[in-house]
Short mmCIF file of C-alpha atoms (C1' of nucleotides) in Angstrom, two decimals:
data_model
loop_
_atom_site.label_atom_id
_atom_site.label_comp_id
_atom_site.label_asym_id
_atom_site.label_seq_id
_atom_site.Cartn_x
_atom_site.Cartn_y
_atom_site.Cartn_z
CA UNK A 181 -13.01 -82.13 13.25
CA UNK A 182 -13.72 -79.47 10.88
CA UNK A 183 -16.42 -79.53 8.15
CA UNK A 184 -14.67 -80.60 4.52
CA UNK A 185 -17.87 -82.46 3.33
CA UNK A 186 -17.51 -80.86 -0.24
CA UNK A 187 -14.04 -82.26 -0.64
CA UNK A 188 -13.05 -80.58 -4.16
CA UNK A 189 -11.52 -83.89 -6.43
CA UNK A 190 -8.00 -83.76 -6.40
CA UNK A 191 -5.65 -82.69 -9.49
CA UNK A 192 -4.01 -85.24 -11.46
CA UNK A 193 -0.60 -84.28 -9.87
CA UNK A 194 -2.06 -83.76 -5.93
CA UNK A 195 -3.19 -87.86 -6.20
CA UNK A 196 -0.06 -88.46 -7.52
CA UNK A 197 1.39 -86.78 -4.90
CA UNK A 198 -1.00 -88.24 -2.53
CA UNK A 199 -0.12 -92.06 -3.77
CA UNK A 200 3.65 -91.85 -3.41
CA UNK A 201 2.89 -90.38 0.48
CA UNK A 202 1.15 -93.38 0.42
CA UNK A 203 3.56 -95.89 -1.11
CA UNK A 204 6.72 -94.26 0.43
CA UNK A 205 5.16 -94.78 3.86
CA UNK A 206 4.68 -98.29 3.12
CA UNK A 207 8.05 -99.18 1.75
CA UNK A 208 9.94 -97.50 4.43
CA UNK A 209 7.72 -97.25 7.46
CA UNK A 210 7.50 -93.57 7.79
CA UNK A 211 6.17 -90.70 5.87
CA UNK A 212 8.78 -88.83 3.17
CA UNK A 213 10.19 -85.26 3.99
CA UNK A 214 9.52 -82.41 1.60
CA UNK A 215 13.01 -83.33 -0.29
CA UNK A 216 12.23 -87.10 -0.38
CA UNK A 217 9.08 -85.85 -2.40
CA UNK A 218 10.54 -83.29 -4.44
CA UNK A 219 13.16 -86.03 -5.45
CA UNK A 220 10.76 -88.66 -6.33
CA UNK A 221 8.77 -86.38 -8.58
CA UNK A 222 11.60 -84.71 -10.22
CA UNK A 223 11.08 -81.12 -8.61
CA UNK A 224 14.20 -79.22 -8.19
CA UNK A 225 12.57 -77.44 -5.37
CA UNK A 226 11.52 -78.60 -2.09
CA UNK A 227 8.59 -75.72 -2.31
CA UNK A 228 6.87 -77.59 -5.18
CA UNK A 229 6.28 -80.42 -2.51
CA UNK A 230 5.17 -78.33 0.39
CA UNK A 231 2.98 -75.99 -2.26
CA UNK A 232 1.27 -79.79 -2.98
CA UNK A 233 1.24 -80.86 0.78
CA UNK A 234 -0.88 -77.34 1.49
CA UNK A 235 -3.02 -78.18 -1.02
CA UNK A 236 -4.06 -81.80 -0.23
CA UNK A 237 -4.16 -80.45 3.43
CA UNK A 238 -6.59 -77.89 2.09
CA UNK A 239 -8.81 -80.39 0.54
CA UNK A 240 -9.06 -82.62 3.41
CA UNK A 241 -6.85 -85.92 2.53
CA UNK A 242 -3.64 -85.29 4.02
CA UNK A 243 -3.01 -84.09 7.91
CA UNK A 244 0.04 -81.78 8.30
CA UNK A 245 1.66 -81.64 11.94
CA UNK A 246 3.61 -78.01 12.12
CA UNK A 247 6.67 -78.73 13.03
CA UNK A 248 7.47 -81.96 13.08
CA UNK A 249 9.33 -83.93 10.55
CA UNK A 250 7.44 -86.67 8.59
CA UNK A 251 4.40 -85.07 10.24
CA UNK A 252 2.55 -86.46 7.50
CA UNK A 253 -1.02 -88.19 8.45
CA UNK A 254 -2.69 -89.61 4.71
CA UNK A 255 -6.63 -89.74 6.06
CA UNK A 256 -7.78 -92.80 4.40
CA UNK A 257 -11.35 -92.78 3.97
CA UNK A 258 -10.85 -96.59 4.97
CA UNK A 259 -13.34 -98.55 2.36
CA UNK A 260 -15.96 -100.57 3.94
CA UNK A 261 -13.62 -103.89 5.49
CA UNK A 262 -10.43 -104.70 3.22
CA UNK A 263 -8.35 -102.46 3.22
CA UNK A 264 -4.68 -103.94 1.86
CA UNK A 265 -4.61 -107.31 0.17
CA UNK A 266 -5.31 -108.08 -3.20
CA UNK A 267 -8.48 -107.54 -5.21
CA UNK A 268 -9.27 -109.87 -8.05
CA UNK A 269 -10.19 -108.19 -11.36
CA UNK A 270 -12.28 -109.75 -14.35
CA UNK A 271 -10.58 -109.04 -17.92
CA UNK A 272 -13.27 -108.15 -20.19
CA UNK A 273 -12.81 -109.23 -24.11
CA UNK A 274 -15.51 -108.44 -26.41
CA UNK A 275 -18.69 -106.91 -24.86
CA UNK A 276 -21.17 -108.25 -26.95
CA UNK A 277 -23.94 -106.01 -28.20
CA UNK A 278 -26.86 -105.33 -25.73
CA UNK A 279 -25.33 -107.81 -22.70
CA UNK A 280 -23.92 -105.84 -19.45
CA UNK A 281 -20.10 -105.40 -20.00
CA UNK A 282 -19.64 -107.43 -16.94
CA UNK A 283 -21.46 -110.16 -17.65
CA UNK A 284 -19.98 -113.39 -16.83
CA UNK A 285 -19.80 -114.54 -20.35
CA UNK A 286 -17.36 -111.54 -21.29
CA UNK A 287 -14.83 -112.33 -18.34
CA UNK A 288 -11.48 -113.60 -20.41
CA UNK A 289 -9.43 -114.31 -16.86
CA UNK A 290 -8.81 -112.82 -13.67
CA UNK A 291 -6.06 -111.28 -12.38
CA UNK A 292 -4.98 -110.32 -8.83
CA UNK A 293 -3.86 -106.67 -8.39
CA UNK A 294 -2.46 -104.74 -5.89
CA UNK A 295 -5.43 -102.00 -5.23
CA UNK A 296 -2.62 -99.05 -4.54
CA UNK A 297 -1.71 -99.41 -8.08
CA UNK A 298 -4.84 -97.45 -9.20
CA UNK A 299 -7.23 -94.04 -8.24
CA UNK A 300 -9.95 -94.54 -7.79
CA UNK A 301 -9.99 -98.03 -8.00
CA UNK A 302 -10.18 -100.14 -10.61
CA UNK A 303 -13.18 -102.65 -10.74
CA UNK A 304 -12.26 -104.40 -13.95
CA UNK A 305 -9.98 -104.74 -17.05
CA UNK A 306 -11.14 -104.28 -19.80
CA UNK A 307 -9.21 -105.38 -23.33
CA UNK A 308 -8.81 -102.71 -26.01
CA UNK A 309 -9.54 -103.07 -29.40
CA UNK A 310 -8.26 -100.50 -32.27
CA UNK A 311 -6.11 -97.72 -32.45
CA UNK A 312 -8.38 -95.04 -32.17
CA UNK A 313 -6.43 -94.11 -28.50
CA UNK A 314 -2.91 -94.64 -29.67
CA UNK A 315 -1.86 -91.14 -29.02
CA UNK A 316 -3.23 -91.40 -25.69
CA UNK A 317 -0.70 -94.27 -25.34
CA UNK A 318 -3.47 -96.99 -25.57
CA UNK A 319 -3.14 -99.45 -27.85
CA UNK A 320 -4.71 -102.40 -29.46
CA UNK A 321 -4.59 -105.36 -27.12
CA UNK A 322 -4.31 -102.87 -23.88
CA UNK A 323 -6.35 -103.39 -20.92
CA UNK A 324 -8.13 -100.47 -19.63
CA UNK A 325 -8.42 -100.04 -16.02
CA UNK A 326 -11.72 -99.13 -15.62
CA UNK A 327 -13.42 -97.60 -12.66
CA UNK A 328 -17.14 -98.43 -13.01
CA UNK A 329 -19.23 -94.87 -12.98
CA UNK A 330 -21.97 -93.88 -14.73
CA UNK A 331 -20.54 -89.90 -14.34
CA UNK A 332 -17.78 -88.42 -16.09
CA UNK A 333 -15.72 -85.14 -16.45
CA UNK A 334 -14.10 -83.10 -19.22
CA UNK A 335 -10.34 -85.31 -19.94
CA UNK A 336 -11.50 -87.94 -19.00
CA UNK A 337 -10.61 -91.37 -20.21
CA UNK A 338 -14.36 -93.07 -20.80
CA UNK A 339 -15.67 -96.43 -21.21
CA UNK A 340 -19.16 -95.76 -23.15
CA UNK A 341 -21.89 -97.38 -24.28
CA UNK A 342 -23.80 -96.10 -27.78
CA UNK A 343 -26.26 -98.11 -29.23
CA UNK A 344 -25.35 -101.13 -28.21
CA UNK A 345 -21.44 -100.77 -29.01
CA UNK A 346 -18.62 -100.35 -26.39
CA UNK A 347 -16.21 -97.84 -26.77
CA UNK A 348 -13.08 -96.17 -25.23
CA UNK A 349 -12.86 -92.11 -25.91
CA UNK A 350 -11.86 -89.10 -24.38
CA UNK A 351 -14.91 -87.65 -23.01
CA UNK A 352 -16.17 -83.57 -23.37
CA UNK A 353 -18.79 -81.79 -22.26
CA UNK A 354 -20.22 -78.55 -23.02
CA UNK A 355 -23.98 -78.46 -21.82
CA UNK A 356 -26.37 -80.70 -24.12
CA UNK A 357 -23.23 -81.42 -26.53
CA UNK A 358 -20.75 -83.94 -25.62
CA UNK A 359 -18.10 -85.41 -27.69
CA UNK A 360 -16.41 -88.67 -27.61
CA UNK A 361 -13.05 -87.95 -29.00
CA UNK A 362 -10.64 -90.78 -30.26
CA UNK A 363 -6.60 -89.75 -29.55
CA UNK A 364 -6.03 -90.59 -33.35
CA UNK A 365 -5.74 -88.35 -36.38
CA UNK A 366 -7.30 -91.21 -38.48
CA UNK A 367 -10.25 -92.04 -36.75
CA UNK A 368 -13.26 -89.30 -36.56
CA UNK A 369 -14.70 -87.23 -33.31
CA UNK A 370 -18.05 -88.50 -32.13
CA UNK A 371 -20.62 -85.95 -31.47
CA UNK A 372 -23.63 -86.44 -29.26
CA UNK A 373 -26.76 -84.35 -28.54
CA UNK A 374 -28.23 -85.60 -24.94
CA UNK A 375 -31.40 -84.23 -25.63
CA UNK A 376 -31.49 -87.13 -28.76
CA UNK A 377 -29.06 -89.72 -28.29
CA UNK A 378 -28.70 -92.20 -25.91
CA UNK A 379 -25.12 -92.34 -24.33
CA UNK A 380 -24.29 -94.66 -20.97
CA UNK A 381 -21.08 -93.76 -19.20
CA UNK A 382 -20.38 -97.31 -17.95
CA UNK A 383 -16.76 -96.50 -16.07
CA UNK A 384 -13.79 -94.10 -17.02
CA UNK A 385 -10.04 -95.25 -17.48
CA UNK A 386 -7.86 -95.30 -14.17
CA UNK A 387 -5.11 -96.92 -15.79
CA UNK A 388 -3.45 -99.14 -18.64
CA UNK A 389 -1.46 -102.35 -18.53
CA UNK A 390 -0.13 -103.55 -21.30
CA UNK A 391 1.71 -107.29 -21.83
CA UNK A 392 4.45 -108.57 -23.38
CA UNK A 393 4.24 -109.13 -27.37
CA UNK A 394 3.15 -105.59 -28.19
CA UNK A 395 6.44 -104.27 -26.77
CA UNK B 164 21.80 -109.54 5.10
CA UNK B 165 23.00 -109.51 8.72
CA UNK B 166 22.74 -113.06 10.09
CA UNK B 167 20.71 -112.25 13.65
CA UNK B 168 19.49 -115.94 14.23
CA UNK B 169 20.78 -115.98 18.30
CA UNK B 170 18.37 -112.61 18.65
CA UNK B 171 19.55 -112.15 22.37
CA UNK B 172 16.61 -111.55 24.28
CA UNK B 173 14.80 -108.23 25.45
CA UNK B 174 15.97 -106.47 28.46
CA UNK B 175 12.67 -105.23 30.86
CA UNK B 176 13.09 -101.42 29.52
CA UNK B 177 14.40 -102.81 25.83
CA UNK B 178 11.04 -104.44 25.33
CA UNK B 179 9.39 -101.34 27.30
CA UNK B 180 11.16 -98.63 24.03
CA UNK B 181 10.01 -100.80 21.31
CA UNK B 182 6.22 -101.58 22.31
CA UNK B 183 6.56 -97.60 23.02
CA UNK B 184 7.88 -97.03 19.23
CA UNK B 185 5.39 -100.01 17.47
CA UNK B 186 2.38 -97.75 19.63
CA UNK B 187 3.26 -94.36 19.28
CA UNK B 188 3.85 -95.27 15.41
CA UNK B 189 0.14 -96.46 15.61
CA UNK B 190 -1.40 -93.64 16.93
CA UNK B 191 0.30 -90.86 14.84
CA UNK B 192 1.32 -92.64 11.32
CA UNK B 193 5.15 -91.82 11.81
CA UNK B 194 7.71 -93.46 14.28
CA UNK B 195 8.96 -91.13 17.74
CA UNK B 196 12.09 -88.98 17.22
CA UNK B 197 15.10 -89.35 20.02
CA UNK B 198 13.49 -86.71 22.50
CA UNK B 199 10.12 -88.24 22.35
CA UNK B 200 10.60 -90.85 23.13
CA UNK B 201 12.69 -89.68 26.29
CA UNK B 202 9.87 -87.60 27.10
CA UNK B 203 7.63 -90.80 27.17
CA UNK B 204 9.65 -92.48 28.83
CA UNK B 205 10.52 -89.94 31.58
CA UNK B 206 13.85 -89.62 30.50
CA UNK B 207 15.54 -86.61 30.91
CA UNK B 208 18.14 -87.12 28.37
CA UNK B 209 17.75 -87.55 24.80
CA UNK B 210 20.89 -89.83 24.62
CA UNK B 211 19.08 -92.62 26.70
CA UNK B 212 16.95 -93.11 24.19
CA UNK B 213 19.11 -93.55 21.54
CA UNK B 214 21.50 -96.02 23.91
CA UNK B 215 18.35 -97.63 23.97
CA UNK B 216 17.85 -97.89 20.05
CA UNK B 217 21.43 -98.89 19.42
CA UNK B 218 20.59 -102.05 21.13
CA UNK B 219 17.77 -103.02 20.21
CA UNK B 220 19.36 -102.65 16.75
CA UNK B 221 22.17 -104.89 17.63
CA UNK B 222 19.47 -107.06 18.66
CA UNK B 223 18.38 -107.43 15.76
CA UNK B 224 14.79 -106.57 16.35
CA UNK B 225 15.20 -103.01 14.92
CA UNK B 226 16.63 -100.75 12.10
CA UNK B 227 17.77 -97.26 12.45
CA UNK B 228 18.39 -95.29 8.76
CA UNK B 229 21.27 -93.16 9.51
CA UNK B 230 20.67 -89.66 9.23
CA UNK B 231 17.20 -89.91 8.90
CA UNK B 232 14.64 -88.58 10.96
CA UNK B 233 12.40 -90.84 12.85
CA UNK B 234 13.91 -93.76 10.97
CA UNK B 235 12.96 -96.07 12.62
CA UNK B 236 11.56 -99.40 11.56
CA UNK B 237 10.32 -102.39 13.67
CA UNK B 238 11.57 -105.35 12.11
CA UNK B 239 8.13 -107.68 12.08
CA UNK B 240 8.24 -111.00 11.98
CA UNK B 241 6.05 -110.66 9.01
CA UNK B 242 2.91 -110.71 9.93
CA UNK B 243 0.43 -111.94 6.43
CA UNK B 244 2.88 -111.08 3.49
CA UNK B 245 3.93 -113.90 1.40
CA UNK B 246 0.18 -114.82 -0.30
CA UNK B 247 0.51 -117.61 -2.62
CA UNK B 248 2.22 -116.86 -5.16
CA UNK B 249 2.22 -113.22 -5.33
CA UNK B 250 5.29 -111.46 -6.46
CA UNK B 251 6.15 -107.93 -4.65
CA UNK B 252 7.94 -105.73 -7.55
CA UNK B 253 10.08 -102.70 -6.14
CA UNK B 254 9.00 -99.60 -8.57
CA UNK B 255 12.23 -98.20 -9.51
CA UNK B 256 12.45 -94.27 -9.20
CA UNK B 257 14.95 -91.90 -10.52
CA UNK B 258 18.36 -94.13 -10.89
CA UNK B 259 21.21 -91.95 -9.83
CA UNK B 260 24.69 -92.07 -12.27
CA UNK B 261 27.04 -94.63 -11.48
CA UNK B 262 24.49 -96.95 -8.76
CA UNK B 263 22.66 -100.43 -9.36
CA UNK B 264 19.55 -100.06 -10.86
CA UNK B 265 18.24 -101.93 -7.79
CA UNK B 266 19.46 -100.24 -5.11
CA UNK B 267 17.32 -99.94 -2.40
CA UNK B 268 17.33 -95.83 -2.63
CA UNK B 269 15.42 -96.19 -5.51
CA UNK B 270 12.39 -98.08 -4.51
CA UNK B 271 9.75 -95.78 -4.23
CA UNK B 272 7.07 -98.34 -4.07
CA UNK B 273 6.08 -102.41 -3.63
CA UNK B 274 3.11 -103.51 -5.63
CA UNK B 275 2.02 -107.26 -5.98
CA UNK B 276 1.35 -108.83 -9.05
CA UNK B 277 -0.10 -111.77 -10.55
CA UNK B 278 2.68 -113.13 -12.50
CA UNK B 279 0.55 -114.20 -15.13
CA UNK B 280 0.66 -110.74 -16.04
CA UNK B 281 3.77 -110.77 -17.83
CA UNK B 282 6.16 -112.99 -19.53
CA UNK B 283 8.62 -113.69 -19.33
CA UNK B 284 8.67 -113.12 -15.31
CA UNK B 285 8.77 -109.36 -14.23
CA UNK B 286 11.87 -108.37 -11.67
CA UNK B 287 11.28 -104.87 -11.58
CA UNK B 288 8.96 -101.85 -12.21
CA UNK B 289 10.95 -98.75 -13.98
CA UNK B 290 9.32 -95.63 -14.13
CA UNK B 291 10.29 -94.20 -17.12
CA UNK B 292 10.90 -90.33 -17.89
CA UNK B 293 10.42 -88.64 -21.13
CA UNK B 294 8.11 -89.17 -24.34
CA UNK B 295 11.28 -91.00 -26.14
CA UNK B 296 9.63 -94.28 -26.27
CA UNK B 297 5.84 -92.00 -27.19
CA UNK B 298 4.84 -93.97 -30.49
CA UNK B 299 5.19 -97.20 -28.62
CA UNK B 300 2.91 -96.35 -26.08
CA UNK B 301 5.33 -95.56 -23.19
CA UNK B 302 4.79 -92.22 -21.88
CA UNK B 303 6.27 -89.88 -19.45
CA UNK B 304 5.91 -91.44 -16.05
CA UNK B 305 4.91 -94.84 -17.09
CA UNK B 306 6.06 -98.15 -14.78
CA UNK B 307 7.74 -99.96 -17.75
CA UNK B 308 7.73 -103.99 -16.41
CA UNK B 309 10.92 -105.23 -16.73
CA UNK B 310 12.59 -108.80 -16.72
CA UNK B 311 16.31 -109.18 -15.83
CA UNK B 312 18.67 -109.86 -18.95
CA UNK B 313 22.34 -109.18 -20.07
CA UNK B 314 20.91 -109.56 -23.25
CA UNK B 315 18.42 -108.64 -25.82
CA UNK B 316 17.16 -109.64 -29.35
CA UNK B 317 16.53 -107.14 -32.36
CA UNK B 318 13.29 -105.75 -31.99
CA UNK B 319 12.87 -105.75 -27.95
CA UNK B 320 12.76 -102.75 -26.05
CA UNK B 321 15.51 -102.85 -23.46
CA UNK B 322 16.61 -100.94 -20.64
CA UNK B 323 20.62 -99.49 -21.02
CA UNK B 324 22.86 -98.16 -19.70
CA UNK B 325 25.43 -96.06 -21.58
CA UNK B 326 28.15 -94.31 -19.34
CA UNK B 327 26.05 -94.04 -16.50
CA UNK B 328 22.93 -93.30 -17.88
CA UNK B 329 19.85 -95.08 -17.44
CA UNK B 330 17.56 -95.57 -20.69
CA UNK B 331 14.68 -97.43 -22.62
CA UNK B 332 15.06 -97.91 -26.15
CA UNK B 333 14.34 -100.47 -28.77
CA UNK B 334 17.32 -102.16 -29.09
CA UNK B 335 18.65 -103.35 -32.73
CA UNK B 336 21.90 -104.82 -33.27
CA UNK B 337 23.81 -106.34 -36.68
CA UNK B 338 27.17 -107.76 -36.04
CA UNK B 339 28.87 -104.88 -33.60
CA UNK B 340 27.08 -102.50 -34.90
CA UNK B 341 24.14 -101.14 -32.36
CA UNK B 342 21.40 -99.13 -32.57
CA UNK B 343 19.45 -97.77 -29.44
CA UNK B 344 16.31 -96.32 -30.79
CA UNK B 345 13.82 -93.90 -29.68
CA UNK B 346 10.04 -94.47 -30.95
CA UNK B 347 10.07 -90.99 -31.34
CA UNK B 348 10.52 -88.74 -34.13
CA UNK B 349 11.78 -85.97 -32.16
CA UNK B 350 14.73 -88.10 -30.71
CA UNK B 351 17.81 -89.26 -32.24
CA UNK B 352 18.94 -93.12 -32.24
CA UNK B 353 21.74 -93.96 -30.63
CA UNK B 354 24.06 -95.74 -32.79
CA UNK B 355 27.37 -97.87 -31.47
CA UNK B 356 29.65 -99.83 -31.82
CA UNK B 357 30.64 -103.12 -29.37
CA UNK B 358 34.22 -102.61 -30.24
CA UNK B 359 34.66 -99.48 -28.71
CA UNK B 360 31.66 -98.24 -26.88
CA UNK B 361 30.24 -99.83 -23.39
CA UNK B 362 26.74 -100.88 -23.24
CA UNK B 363 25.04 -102.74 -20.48
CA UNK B 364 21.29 -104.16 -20.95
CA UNK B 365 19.84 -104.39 -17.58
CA UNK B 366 16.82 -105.68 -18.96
CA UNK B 367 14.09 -106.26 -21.79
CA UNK B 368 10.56 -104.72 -21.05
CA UNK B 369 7.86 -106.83 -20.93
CA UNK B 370 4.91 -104.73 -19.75
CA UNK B 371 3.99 -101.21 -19.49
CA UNK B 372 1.41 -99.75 -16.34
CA UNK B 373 0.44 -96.44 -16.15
CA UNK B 374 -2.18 -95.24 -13.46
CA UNK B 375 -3.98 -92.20 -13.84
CA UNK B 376 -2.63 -89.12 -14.61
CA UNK B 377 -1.86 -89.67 -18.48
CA UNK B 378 -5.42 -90.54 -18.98
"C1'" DT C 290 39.44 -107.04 39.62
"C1'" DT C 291 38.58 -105.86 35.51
"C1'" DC C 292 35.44 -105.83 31.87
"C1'" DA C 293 31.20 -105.81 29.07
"C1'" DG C 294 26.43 -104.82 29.10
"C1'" DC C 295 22.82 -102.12 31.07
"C1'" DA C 296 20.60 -97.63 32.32
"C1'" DG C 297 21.09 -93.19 32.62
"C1'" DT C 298 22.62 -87.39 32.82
"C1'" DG C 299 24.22 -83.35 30.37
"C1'" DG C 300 26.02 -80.68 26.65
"C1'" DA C 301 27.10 -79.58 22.06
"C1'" DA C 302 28.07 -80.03 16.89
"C1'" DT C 303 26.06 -80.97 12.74
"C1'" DT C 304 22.51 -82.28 9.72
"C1'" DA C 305 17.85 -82.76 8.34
"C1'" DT C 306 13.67 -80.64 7.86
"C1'" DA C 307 9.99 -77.43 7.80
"C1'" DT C 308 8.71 -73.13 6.50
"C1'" DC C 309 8.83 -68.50 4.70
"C1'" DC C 310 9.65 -65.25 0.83
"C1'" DA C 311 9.91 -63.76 -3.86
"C1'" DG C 312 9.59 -65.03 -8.23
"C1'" DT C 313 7.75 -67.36 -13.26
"C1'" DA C 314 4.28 -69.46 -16.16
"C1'" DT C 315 -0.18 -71.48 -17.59
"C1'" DC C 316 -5.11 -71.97 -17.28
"C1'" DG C 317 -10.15 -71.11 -16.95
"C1'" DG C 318 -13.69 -68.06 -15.13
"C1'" DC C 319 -15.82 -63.40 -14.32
"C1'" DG D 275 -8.00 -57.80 -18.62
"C1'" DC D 276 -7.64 -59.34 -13.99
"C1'" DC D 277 -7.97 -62.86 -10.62
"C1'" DG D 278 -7.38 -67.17 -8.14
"C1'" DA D 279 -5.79 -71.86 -8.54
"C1'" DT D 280 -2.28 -74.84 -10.14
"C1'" DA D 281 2.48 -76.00 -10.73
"C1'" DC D 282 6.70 -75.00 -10.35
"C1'" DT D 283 12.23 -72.65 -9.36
"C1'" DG D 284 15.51 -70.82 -6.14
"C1'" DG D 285 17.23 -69.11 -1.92
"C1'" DA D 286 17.16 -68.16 3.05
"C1'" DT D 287 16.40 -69.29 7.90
"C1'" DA D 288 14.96 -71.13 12.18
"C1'" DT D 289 14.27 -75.17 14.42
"C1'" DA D 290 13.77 -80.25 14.76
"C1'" DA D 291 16.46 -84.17 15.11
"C1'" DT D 292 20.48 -87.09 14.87
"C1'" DT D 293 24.75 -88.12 16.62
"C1'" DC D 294 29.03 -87.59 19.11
"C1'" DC D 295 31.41 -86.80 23.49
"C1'" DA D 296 32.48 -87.25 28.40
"C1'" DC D 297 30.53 -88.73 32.56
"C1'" DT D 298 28.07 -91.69 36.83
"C1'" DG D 299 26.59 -96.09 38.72
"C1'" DC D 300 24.88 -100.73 38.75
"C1'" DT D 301 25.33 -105.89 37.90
"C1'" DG D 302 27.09 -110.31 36.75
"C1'" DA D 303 30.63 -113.06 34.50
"C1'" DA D 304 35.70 -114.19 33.44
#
DNA sequence: TTCAGCAGTGGAATTATATCCAGTATCGGC
DNA sequence: GCCGATACTGGATATAATTCCACTGCTGAA
């Protein structure tokens, strides 16, 4: 086996890519061909796919067999035991100040969910409150899909802790200055110094599921 | 489908191809072509192996997708599936002009939900395309939950179909008078009328999922 | 005895599929 | 300003794979 330790994250669009391989294979028992892909996603060319396949091969998550069809080998990184079935997630209301977000007394229900629908996974739900992420197509009464991390990148959808209050932002770094930005004309940009404020990372966003009434 | 309740048993060799296809499918994530499995089988035409498939898809105990390559699929007798009371949704792809919404070309996925999720009952997961529907939160690429209906009160967003064409709007209607509207400011409504235009609802939306990428 | 099912050979037409080539456009880093 | 990475369109081509055809030979049941 060769040596892909690093493994450079995947793009936005490659686990996309990466997840219908995935789901594809499952529905119909074999992995799709560069059209089947390309026609899923919308691409007009078959080349789009097979740029994509290159790339994931490139990064170590996907085996490509020259030559033959389907030759498609996902290499799951198979998580310690389970690795189909259902997962059961805690919904999180209102995090009280100062108390762990997933403390028990915060846990509104549970809810089974399949554990393809997100990447990475998702560890809980939590409930949105506000508009400050409505542009980012989160609204009040959402629940966040959060994957629990205390790291984050540049884009990314955060769950954050500042003085004691919970929050959902975009998150940006630039050295010592990061900013928590809202998706929201009418709410204000939050701007942190690390070298004076305190800021936990407690997950970032995976995904959103919204119910019923809203709609 | 297909009633198959006899299910004539395997031949010696019958039984022989399909362990061969159920392990081979094992080993390399995709099922055997024609010629391999000849050449597994010491077979020095490709034909016997497809005489060979044709009956054990008469039998019942296999399904060959026409056309496809290595489409195969061993028909299980379901080996954990059905948990409690887990629903499997299809996720609905691109819907091609002029088919049923729930044809089975358009699956691209299964995921299991907790139907406490959503109410009324989900049938279906739509993945929506385009920011028509942006302002309520339903963006490009979005699995918009959807319960089975014919019909559809002011104020709900629906999915339509108008000559052919698949869409999600927020449906509004006084007398036979209709209005199909985008939550958009760059899209136009569609207006109707029942006395001379067609309209089909396929369904109201009840839920909205999105995983990763638009965060 | 004829017929249907089983188990193959051999060849060939036609798709399905992978794969290459040449582009366009955007983005962030050096 | 140039470069590599990402994300595509569009077209061409060789080959991988399905599928049809015409055969041979066996066996057991009608």
């Amino acid at each position: 086996m060769e040596a892909n330790a690093p493994m450079d994250p995947l793009t936005e669009r490659q686990s996309e890519i990466l997840r219908l391989i995935r789901d594809l294979t499952e529905v119909s028992g074999f992995p799709p061909t560069r059209a089947e892909i390309a026609r899923s996603m919308g691409f007009r060319s078959v080349n789009a796919a097979e740029q994509h396949l290159r790339a994931l091969e490139k990064k170590g998550v996907l085996e490509i067999l020259a030559g033959a069809s389907r030759g498609l080998r996902v290499r799951e990184p198979r998580p310690a035991g389970r690795l189909g079935r259902l997962m059961e997630l805690p919904v999180i209301g209102r995090v009280a100040a100062g108390s762990p977000i997933l403390a028990e007394a915060h846990v509104q229900a549970r809810y089974q969910l399949d554990p393809n629908l997100f990447t990475p996974r998702a560890d809980y739900l939590l409930r949105v409150r506000g508009m400050s992420m409505r542009d980012a197509g989160i609204l009040d009464g959402d629940l966040l899909a959060v994957h629990r991390s205390h790291e984050a990148r540049s884009g990314q959808v955060v769950v954050a802790r500042l003085a004691d209050e919970v929050t959902v932002k975009r998150f940006r770094r630039r050295g010592y200055s990061v900013q928590l930005l809202p998706e929201n004309p009418d709410f204000e940009p939050i701007e942190l110094d690390l070298r004076q404020d305190s800021l936990a990372i407690e997950g970032i966003g995976v995904g959103v599921i919204r119910s019923g009434k809203g709609l």
